[in-house]
Coordinates of C-alpha atoms in Angstrom, one line a residue:
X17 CA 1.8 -4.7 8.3
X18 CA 4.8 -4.3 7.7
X19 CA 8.3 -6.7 6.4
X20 CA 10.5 -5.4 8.9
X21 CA 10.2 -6.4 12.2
X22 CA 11.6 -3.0 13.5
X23 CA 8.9 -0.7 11.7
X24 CA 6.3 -3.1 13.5
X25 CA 8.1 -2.0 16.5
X26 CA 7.8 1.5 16.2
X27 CA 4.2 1.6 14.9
X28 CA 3.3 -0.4 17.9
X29 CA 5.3 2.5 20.2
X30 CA 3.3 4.9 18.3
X31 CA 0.0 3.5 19.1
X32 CA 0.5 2.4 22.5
X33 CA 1.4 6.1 23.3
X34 CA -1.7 7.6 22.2
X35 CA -4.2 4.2 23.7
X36 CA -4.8 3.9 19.6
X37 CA -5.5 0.2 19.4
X38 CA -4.1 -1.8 16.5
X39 CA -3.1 -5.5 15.1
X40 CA 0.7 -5.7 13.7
X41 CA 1.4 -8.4 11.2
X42 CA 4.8 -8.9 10.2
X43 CA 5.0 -10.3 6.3
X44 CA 6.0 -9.4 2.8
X45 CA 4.1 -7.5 0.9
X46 CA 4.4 -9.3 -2.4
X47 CA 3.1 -12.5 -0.5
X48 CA 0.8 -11.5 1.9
X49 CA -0.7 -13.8 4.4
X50 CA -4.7 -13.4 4.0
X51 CA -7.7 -14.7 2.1
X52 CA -8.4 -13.7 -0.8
X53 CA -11.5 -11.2 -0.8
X54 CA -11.0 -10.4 2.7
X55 CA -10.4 -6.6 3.3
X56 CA -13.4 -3.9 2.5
X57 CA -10.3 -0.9 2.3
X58 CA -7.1 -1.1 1.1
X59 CA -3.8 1.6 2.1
X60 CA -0.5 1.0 0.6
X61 CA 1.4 4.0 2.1
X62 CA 5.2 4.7 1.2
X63 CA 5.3 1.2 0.4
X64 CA 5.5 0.4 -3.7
X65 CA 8.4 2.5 -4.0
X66 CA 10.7 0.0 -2.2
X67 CA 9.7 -2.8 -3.8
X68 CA 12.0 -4.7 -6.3
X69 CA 8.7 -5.4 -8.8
X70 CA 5.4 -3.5 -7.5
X71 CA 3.3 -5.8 -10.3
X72 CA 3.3 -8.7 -7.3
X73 CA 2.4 -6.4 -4.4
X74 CA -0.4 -4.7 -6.3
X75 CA -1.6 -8.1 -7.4
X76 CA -1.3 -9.1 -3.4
X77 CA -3.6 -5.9 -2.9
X78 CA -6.2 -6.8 -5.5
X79 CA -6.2 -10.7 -4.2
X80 CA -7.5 -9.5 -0.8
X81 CA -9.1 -7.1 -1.7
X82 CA -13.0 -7.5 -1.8
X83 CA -15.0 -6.3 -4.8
X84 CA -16.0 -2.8 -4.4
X85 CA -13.2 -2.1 -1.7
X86 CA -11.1 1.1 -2.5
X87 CA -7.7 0.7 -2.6
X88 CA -5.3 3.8 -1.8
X89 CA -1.6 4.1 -2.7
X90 CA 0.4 7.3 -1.3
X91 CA 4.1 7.1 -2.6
X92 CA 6.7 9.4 -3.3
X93 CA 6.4 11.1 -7.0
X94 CA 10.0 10.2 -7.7
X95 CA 8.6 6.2 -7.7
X96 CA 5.0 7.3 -10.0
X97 CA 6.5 6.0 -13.1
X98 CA 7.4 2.7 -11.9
X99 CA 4.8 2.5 -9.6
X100 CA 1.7 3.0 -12.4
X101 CA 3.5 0.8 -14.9
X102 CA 1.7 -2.3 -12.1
X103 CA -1.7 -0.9 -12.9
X104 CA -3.7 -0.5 -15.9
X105 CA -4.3 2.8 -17.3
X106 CA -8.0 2.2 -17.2
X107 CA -7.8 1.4 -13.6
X108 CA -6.6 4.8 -12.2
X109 CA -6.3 8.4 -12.3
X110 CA -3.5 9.3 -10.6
X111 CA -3.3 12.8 -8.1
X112 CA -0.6 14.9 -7.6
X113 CA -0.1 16.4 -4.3
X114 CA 3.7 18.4 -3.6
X115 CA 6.5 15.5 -3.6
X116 CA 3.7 12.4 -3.5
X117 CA 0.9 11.0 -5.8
X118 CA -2.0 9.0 -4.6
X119 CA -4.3 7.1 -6.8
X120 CA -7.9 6.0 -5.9
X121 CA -9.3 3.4 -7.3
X122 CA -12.4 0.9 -6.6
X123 CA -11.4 -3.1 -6.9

C-alpha cells in the first residue's frame, strides 16, 4: 500500500521480476481503506517519517489491526522523536539499529 501511485508501480515491477506474488492498494495512510480488526501483522516501513501528523496513521494501524497482531515500524532515526511522540510510552520499547529504529509492539 502505498499513497503514490508511482511507488505501487515500482513495487509491482519488483515483484513481477522475481514471480513474488502480491496485492497493491493505492490509499492514504492516515485513512486507510479496511475494516477495523482485520490484519493479524502489521509493517509500517519508511513510512511515519513523511507524514505531516503520525498520531492518525498509527491510529489507522491500531484500527485494523486485530488484538494480539504485532505491529512493526522501521523508520529513519532522524524521524524517532516525532515518530514515538504518536505512541504511548507504555506501548513500546523502541530499538536502535545504525541510522533506523524499529519498535515492536503487540496491539
Amino acid at each position: 500500500m502505498d499513497a503514490s501511485r508511482g511507488m505501487l508501480r515500482r513495487g509491482q515491477a519488483k515483484c513481477a521480476s522475481g514471480n513474488w506474488p502480491a496485492s497493491f492498494v493505492q490509499a492514504d495512510a492516515e485513512a486507510l481503506p479496511f475494516a477495523a480488526a482485520r490484519t493479524a501483522f502489521v509493517l509500517a516501513m519508511g513510512v511515519l517519517q513523511h507524514l505531516h501528523d503520525p498520531r492518525l496513521a498509527v491510529a489507522e494501524l491500531m484500527r485494523v489491526a486485530r488484538p494480539g497482531t504485532r505491529l512493526l515500524v522501521i523508520d529513519e532515526h532522524r524521524a524517532q522523536k516525532r515518530i514515538l511522540a504518536a505512541f504511548r510510552p507504555d506501548q513500546f520499547q523502541p530499538q536502535a539499529w545504525c541510522e533506523y529504529f524499529v519498535l515492536d509492539l503487540a496491539v
